[in-house]
Short mmCIF file of C-alpha atoms in Angstrom, two decimals:
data_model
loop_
_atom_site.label_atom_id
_atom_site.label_comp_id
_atom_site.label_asym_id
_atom_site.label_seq_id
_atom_site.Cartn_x
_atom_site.Cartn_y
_atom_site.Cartn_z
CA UNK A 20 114.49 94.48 105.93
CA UNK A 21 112.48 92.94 108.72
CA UNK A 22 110.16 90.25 108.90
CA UNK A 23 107.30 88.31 110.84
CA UNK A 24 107.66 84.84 109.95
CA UNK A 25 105.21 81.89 110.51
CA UNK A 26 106.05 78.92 112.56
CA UNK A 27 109.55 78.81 112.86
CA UNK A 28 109.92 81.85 114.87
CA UNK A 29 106.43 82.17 115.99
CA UNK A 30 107.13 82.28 119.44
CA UNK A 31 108.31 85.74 121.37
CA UNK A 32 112.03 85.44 122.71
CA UNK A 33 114.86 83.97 121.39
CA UNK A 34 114.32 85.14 117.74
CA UNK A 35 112.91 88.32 118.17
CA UNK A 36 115.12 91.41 117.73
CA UNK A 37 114.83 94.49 120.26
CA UNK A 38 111.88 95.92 118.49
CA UNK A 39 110.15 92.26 118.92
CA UNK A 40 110.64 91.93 114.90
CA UNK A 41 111.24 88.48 113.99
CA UNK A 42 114.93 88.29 112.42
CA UNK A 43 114.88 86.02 108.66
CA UNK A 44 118.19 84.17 109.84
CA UNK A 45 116.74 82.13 111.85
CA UNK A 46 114.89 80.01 108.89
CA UNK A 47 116.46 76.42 108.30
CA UNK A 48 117.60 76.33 104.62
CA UNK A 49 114.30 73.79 103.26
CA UNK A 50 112.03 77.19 104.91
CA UNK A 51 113.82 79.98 103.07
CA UNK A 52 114.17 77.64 99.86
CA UNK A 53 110.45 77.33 99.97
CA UNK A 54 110.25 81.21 100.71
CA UNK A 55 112.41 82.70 98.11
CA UNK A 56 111.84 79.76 95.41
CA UNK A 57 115.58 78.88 95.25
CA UNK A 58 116.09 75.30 95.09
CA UNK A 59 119.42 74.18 94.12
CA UNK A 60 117.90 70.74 92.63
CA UNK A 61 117.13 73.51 89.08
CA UNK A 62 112.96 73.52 90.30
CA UNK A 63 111.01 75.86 88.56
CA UNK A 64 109.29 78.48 91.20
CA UNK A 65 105.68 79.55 90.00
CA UNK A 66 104.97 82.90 91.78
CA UNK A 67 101.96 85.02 91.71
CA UNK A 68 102.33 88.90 92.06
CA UNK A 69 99.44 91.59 92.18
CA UNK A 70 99.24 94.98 91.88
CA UNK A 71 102.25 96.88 93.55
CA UNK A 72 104.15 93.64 93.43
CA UNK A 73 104.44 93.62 90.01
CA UNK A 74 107.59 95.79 90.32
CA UNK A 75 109.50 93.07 92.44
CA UNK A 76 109.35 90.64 89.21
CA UNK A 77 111.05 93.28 87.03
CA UNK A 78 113.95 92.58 89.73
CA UNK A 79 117.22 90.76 87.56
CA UNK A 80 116.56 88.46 90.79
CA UNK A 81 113.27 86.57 88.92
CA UNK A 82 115.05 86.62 85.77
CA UNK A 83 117.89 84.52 87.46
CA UNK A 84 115.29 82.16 89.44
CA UNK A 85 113.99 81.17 85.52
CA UNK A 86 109.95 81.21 88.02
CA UNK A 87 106.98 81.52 86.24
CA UNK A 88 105.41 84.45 87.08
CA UNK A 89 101.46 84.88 87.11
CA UNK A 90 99.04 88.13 88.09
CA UNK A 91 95.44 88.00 89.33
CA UNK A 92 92.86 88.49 87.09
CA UNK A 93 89.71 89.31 89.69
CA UNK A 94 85.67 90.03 89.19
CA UNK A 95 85.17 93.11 90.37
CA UNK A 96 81.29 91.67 90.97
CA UNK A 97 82.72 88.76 92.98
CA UNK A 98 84.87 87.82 95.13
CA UNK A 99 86.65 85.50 92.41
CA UNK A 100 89.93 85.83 91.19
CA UNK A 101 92.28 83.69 89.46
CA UNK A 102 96.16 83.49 88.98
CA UNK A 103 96.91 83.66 85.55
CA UNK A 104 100.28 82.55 83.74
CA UNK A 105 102.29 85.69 82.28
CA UNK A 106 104.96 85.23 79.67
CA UNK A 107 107.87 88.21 80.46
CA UNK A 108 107.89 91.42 81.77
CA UNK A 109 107.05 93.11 78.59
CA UNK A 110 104.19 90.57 78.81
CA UNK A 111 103.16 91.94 82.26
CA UNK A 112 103.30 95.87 80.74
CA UNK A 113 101.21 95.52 77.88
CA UNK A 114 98.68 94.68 80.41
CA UNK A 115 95.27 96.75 80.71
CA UNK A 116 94.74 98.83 83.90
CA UNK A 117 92.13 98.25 86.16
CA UNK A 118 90.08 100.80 88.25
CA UNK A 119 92.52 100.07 91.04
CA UNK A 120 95.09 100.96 88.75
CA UNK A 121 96.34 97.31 88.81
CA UNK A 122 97.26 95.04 86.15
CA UNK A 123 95.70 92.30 84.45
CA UNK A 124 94.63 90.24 81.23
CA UNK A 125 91.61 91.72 79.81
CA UNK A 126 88.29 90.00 80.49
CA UNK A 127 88.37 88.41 76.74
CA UNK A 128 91.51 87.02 76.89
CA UNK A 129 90.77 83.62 77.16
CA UNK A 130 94.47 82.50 76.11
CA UNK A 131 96.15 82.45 79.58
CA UNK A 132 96.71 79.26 81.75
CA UNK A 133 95.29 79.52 84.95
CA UNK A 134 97.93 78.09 87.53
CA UNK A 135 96.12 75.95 89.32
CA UNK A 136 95.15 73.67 86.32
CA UNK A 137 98.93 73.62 85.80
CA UNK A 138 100.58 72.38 88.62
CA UNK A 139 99.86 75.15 91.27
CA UNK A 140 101.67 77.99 92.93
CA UNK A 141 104.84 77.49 95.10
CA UNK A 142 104.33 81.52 96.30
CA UNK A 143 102.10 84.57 96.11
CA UNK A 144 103.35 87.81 97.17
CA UNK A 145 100.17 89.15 98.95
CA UNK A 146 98.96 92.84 98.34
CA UNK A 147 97.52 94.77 102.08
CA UNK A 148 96.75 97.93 103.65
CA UNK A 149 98.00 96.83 106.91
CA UNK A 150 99.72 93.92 108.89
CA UNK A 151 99.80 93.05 112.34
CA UNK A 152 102.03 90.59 113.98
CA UNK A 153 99.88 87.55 114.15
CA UNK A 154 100.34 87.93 110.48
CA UNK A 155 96.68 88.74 110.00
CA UNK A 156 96.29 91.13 106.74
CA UNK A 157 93.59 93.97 105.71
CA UNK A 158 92.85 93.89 102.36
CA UNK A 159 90.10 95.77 101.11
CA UNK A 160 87.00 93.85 101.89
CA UNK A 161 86.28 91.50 99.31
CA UNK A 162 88.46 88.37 100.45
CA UNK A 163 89.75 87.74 96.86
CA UNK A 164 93.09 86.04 98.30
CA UNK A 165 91.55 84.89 101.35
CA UNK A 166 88.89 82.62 98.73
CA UNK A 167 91.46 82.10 96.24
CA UNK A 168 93.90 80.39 99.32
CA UNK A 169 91.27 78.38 100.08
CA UNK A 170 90.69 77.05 97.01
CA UNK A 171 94.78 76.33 96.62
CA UNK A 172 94.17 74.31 99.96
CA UNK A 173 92.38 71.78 97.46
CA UNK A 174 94.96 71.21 94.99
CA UNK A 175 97.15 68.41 94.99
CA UNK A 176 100.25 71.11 95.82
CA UNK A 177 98.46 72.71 98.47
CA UNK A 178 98.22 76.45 100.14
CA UNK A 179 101.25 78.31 98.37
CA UNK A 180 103.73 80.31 100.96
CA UNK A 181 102.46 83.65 100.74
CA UNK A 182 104.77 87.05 101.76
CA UNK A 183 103.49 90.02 101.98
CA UNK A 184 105.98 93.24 101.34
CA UNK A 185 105.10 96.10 104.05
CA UNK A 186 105.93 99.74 104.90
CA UNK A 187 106.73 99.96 108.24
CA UNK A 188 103.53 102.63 108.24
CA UNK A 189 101.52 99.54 107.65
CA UNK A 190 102.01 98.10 110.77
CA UNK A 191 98.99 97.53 112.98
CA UNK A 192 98.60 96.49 116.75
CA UNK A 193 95.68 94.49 115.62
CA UNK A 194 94.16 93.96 112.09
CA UNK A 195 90.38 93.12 112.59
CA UNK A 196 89.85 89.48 111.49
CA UNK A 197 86.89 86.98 110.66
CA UNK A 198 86.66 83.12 110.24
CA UNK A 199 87.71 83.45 106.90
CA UNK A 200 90.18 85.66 106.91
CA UNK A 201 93.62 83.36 105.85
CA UNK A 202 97.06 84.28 108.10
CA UNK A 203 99.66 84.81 105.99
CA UNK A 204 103.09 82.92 106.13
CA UNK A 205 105.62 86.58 106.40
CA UNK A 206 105.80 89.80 106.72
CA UNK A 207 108.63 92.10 105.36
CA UNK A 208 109.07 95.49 105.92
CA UNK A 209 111.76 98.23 105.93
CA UNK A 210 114.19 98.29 108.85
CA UNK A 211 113.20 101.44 110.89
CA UNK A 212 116.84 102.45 111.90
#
């Protein structure tokens, strides 16, 4: 597993492997902590996962980390989404599909906490169709995590770390990019050896 970090490898050299990938050993411990939601101190980790992602929370990993675990309910109208609260994994598959074949509380379900009105999100796990190494993601058009990010920016807690899990075959020179468009914190994606 490779990845592209943010600012604490940011710079092309010293941490870069041969391939230019940036290497996740070169984190201090507070940075991958905040990245993996592993505190020692027995914190609680809120962590939102969409569509694909869903299938890392099923991971014994979560289970372990005791996190909170949310999915985005978006308006397919809109550009608004919100991170909504999910209660287990069974939770999570008795979830309808949506035209995108991704999971989330139906429209009427009014019974889920939305995590910003509960304290925030310490990481989202960002869906893409391609990455480039200024961390810059294509989604598909609508900015529904770019907006939502912003709108974490606001809350007391702040912008949550956001990682985004790659195929190597999603790797761009250059993702195309406007004001609005939010950098993400990582990358990861499969080793190519």
């Amino acid at each position: 597993m490779m990845i592209f970090q943010h600012s604490w490898g940011q710079q092309r050299g010293k941490n870069e492997d041969e391939n230019g990938r940036i290497a996740s050993s070169k984190a201090s411990p507070e940075e991958r902590s905040k990245a993996t939601g592993c505190h020692s101190d027995g914190r609680r980790e809120t962590t939102a996962v969409s569509g694909r992602f869903t299938e890392v929370v099923q991971s014994p990993q979560v289970h372990v980390l005791s996190a909170d675990c949310c999915v985005s309910e978006y308006e397919s109208t809109s550009s608004h989404m919100d991170m909504l609260k999910v209660n287990s994994l069974q939770d999570i598959e008795t979830l309808p599909l949506t035209s995108w074949n991704i999971r989330q509380p139906a429209k009427e379900d009014d019974s889920r906490e939305e995590a910003l009105a509960s304290g925030g999100l310490d990481l989202i796990l960002m869906p893409g169709l391609g990455f480039d190494r200024a961390r810059n993601r294509l989604g598909r058009g609508k900015g529904f995590y770019d907006n939502y990010l912003e709108h974490c920016k606001k809350h007391p807690k702040g912008k949550p770390y956001t990682i985004a899990l790659a195929f190597k075959e999603q790797l761009c020179e250059k993702v195309p990019v406007d004001n609005h468009d939010v950098p993400i914190d990582e990358v990861l994606y499969e080793d190519e050896k």
